[in-house]
Coordinates of C-alpha atoms and ligand atoms in Angstrom, one line a residue:
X1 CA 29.9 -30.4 -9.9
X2 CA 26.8 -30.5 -12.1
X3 CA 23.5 -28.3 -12.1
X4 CA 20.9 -30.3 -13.2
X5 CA 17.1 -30.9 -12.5
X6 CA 15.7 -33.7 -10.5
X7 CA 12.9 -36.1 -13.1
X8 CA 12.0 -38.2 -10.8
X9 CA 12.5 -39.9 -7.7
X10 CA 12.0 -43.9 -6.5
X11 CA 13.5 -45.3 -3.4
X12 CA 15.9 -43.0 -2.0
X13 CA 17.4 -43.0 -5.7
X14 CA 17.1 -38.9 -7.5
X15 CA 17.3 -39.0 -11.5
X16 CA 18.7 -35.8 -12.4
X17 CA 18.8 -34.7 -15.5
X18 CA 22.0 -32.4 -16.3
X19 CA 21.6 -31.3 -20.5
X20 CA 20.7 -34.5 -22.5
X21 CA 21.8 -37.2 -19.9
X22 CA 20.4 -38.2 -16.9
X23 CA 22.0 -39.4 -13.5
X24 CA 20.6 -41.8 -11.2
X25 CA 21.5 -39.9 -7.9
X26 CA 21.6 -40.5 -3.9
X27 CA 21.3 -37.5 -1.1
X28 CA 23.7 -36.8 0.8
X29 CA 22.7 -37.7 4.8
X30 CA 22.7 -34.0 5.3
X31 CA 19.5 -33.5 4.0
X32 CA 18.2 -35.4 6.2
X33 CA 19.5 -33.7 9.0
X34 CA 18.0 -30.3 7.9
X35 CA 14.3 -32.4 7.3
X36 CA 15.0 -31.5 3.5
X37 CA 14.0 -34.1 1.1
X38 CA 14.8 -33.3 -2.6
X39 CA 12.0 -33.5 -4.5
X40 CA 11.1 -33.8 -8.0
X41 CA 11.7 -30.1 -9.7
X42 CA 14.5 -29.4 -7.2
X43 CA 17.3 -27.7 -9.4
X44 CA 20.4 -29.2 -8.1
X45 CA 24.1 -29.7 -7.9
X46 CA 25.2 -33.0 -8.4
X47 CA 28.9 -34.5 -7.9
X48 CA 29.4 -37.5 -10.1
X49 CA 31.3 -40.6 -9.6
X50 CA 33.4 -41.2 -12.5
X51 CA 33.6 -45.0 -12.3
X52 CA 30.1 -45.9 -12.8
X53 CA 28.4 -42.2 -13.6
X54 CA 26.4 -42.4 -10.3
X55 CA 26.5 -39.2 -8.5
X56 CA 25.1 -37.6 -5.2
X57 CA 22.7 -34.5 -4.6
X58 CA 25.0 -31.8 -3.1
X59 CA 22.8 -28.7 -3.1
X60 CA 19.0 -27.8 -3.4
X61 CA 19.0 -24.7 -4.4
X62 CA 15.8 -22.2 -3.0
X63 CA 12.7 -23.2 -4.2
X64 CA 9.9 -21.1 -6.1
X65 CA 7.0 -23.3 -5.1
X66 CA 5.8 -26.4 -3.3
X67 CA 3.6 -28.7 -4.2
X68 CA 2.0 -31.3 -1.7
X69 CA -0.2 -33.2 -4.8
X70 CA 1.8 -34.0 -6.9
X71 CA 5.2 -33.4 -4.7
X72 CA 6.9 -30.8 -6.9
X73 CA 9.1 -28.3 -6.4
X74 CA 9.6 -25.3 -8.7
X75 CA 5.8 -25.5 -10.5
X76 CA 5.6 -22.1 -12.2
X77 CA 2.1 -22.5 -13.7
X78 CA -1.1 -24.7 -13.9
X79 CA -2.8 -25.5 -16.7
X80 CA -6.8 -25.5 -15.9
X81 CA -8.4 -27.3 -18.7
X82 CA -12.4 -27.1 -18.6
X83 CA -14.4 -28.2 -21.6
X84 CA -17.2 -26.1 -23.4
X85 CA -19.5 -29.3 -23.8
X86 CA -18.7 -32.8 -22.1
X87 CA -18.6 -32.9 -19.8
X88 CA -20.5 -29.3 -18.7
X89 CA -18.6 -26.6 -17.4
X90 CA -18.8 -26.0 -13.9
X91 CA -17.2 -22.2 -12.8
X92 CA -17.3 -23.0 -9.2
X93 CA -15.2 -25.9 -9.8
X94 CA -13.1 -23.7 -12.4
X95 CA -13.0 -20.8 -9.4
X96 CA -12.1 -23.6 -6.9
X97 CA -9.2 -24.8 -9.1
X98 CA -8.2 -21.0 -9.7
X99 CA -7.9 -20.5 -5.9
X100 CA -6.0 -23.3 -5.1
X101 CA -3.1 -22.6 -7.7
X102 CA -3.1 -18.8 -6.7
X103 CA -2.7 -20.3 -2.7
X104 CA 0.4 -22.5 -4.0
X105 CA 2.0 -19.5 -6.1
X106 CA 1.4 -20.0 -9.6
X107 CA 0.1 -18.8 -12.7
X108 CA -2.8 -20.0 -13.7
X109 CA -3.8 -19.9 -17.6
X110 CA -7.6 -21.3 -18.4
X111 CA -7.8 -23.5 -20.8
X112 CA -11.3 -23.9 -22.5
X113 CA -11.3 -27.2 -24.6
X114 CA -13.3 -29.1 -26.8
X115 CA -14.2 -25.5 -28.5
X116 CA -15.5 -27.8 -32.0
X117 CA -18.6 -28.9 -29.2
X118 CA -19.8 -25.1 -28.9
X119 CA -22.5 -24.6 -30.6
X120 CA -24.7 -21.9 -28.5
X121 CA -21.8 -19.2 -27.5
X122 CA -21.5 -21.0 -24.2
X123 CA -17.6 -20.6 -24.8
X124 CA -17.9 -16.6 -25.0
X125 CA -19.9 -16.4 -22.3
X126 CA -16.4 -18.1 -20.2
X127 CA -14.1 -16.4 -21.9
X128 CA -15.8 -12.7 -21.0
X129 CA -16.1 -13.5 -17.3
X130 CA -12.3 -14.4 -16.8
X131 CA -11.2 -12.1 -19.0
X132 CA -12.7 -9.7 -17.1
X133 CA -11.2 -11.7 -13.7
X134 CA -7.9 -11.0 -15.5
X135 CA -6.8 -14.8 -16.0
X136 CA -5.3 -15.6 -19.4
X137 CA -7.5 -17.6 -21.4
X138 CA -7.0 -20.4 -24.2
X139 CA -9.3 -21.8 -26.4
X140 CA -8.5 -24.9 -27.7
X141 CA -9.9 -27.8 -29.5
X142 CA -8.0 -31.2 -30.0
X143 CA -10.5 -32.1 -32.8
X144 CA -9.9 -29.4 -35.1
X145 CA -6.5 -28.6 -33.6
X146 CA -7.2 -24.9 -32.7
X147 CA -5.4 -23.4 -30.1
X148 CA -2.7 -25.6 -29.2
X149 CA 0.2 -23.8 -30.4
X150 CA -0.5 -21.1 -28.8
X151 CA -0.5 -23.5 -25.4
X152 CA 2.5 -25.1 -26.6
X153 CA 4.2 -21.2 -26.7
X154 CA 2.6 -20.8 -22.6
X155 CA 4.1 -23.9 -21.7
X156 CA 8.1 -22.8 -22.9
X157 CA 10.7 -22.5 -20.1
X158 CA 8.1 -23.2 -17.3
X159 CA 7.5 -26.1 -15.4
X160 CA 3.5 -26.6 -15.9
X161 CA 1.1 -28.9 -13.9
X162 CA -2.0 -29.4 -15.6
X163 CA -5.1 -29.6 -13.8
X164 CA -9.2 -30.0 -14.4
X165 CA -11.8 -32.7 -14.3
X166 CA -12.1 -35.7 -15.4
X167 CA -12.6 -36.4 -19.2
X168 CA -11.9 -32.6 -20.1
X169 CA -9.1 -33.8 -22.4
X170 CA -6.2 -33.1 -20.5
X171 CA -4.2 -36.3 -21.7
X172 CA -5.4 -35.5 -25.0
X173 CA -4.1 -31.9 -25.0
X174 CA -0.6 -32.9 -24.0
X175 CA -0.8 -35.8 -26.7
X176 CA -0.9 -33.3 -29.0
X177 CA 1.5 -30.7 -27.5
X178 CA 3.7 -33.9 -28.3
X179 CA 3.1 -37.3 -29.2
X180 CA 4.5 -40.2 -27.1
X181 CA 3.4 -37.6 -23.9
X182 CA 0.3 -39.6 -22.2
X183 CA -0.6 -37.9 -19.2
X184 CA -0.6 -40.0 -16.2
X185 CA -4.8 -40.6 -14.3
X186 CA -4.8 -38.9 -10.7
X187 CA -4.7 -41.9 -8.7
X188 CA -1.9 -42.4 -6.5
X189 CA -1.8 -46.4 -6.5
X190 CA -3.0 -48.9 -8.5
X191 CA -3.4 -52.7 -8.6
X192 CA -1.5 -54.2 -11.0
X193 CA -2.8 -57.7 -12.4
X194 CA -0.7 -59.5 -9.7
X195 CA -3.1 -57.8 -7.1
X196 CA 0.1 -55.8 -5.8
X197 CA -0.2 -52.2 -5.2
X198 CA 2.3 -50.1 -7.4
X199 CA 3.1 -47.2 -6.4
X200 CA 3.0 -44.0 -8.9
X201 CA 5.7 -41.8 -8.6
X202 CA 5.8 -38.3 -10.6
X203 CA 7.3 -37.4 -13.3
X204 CA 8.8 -34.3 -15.2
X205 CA 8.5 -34.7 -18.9
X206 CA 10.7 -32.4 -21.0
X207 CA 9.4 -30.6 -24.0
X208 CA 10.8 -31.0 -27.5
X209 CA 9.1 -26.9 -27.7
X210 CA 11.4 -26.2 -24.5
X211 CA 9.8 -26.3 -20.8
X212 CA 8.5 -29.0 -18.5
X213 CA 5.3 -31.2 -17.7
X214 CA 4.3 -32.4 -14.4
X215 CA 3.1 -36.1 -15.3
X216 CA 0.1 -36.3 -13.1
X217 CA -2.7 -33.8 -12.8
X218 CA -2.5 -31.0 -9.7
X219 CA -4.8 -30.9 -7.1
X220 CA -6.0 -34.3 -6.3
X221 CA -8.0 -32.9 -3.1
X222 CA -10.1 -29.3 -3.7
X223 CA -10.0 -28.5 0.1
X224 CA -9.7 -24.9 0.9
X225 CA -10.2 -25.8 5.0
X226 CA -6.4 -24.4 5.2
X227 CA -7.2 -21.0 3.6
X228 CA -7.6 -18.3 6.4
X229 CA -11.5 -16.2 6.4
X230 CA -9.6 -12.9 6.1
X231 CA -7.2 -14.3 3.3
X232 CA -9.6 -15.7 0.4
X233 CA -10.3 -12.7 -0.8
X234 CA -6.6 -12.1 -2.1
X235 CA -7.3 -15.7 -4.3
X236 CA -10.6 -13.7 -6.2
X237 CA -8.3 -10.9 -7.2
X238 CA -10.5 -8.7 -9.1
X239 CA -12.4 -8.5 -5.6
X240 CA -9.9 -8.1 -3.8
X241 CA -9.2 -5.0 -5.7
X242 CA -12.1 -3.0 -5.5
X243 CA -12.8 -4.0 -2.0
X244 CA -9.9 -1.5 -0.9
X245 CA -12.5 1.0 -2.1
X246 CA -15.3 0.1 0.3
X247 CA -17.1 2.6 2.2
X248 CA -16.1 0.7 5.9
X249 CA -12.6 -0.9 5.9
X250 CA -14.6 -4.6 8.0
X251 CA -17.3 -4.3 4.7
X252 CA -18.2 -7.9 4.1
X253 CA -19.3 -7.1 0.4
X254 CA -22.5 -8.7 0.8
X255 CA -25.1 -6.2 2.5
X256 CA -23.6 -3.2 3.4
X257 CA -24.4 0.2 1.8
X258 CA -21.4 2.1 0.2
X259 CA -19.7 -1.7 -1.0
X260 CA -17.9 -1.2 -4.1
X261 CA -17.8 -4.7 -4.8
X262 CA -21.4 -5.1 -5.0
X263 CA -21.9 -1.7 -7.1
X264 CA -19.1 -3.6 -9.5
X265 CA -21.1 -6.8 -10.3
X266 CA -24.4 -4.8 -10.6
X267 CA -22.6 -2.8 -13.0
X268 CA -20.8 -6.0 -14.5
X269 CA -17.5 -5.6 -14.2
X270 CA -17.2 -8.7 -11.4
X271 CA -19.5 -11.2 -12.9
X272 CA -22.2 -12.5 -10.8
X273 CA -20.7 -16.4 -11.0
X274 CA -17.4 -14.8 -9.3
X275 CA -19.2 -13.1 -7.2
X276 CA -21.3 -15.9 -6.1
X277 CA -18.6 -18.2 -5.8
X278 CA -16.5 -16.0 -3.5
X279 CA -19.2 -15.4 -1.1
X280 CA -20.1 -19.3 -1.0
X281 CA -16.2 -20.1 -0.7
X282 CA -16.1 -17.4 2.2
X283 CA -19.1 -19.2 3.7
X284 CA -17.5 -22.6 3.6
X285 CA -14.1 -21.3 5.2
X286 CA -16.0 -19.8 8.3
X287 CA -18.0 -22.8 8.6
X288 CA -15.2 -24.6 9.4
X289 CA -13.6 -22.5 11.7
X290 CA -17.0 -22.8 13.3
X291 CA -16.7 -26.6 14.4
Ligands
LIG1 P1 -8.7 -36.2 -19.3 O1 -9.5 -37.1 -18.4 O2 -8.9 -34.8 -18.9 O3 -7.3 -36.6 -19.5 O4 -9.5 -36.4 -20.7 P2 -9.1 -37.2 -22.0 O5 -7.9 -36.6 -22.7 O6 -9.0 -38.6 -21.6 O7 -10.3 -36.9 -23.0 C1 -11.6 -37.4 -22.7 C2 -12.4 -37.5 -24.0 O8 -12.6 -36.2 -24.6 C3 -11.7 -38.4 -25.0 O9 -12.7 -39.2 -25.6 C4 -11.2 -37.4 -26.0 O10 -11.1 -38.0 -27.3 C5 -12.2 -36.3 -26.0 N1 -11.6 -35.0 -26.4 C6 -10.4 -34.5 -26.0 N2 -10.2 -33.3 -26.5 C7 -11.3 -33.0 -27.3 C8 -11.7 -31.9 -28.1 O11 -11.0 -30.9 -28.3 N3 -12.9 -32.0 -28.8 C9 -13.7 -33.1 -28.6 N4 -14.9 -33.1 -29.3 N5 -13.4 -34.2 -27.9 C10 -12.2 -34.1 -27.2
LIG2 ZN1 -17.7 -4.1 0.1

């Protein structure tokens, strides 16, 4: 038997990749009985069929992680490109995307691009508030290549999804991590010229720098309706920590006298966009609870 990892999947066939060559694999019907489909970024054991080098899927091994969009297995970290200038940043968004890869299990690293647009500090101004959050932080800038060697070093011996809005330059990032390397749009189907839908299937792309690339950007939906009231909190960690130090153990941070939370962003050590965005988040989650 083989250990390999599965690429990709289309049909019911699993192309696992086991050192340099790939097998084009089936699962084994037990699989199904246990309502476990391998997916793409499943480690595996393979058993290989010497006449034509077809094998089947013997063994998933545990999974890490799980994610629903894209369907991944094993996604270590995301990538959350925002750009300084074009379009504007948005660090609700940014806190958004933060919370949903912290729910899923990963790492996050920030990734600030288009660094050669800032021209009035705006970049700084990022940087300091999520430093201070305690995220990891990279600068980078396609045009005057800054940074990306540095991502390319984040990225080794992980399995990345990369994530952000539209037009941030996240296909132009990975372009330059390696050429040949386009990153795929977010949408799920497409019409192709013959007016039939195609349907996109993800994709791990192996690194010549070591490490792996989810094909298509994370987090096509930024829903949070799943996330319990009492749980958000843990997702804005450096409130989560200094709540534990409230004066009353139900404090909601918001109006209550003794909240350490709220002495912390007078005193600026949680920034006020954090802040802000926690309590609106918060708000959301028990509005829709309420219906
Ligand atoms: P995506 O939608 O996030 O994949 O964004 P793209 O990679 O398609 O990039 C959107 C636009 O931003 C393109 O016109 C890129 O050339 C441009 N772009 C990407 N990176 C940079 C950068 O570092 N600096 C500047 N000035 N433009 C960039
Ligand atoms: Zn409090």
């Amino acid at each position: 038997m083989l250990e390999g990892i599965i690429i990709k999947g289309i049909g019911g066939f699993y192309y696992v990749k086991v050192g340099d060559r790939i097998y084009e694999c089936r699962a084994r019907g037990l699989f199904r009985k246990n309502k476990i489909i391998p997916l793409v970024g499943d480690r595996v054991l393979i058993k290989i069929n010497k006449e034509d080098n077809t094998g089947y899927v013997e063994e998933i091994y545990d999974r890490t992680t799980e994610l629903i969009r894209p369907p991944v297995a094993n996604v270590n970290q995301a990538v959350i490109v925002f750009a300084v200038k074009k379009p504007d940043p948005n660090l609700w968004l940014l806190d958004r995307f933060l919370l949903l890869a912290s729910y899923q299990g990963l790492d996050a690293i920030i990734c600030i691009n288009k660094s050669d647009l800032d021209v009035d500090g705006e970049i700084d101004n990022i940087y300091d508030i999520y430093k201070k959050a305690g995220y990891q932080i990279i600068k980078t800038s396609c045009t005057n290549r800054i940074g990306i060697d540095e991502l390319k070093r984040q990225l080794k011996d992980k399995i990345t999804v990369f994530a952000g809005p539209s037009g941030v330059g996240k296909s132009t990032l990975l372009n330059n991590i390696q050429s040949n390397l386009k990153l795929q749009t977010g949408e799920i189907s497409q019409k192709t010229s013959r007016g039939k839908h195609t349907t996109r299937h993800v994709e791990l792309i192996e690194l010549d720098s070591g490490g792996w690339v989810v094909d298509t950007p994370g987090f096509s939906t930024l829903d949070i309706d799943f996330i319990k009231e009492d749980e958000l909190i843990k997702y804005f960690i450096e409130v989560y920590d200094r709540s534990s130090l409230c004066r009353f153990s139900g404090c909601s941070h918001n109006k209550e006298p003794g909240c350490e939370v709220k002495k912390a962003v007078e005193e600026r050590e949680i920034s006020q966009s954090r802040y802000d965005n926690y309590l609106s988040m918060l708000q959301e989650v028990k509005d829709i609870r309420r219906y």
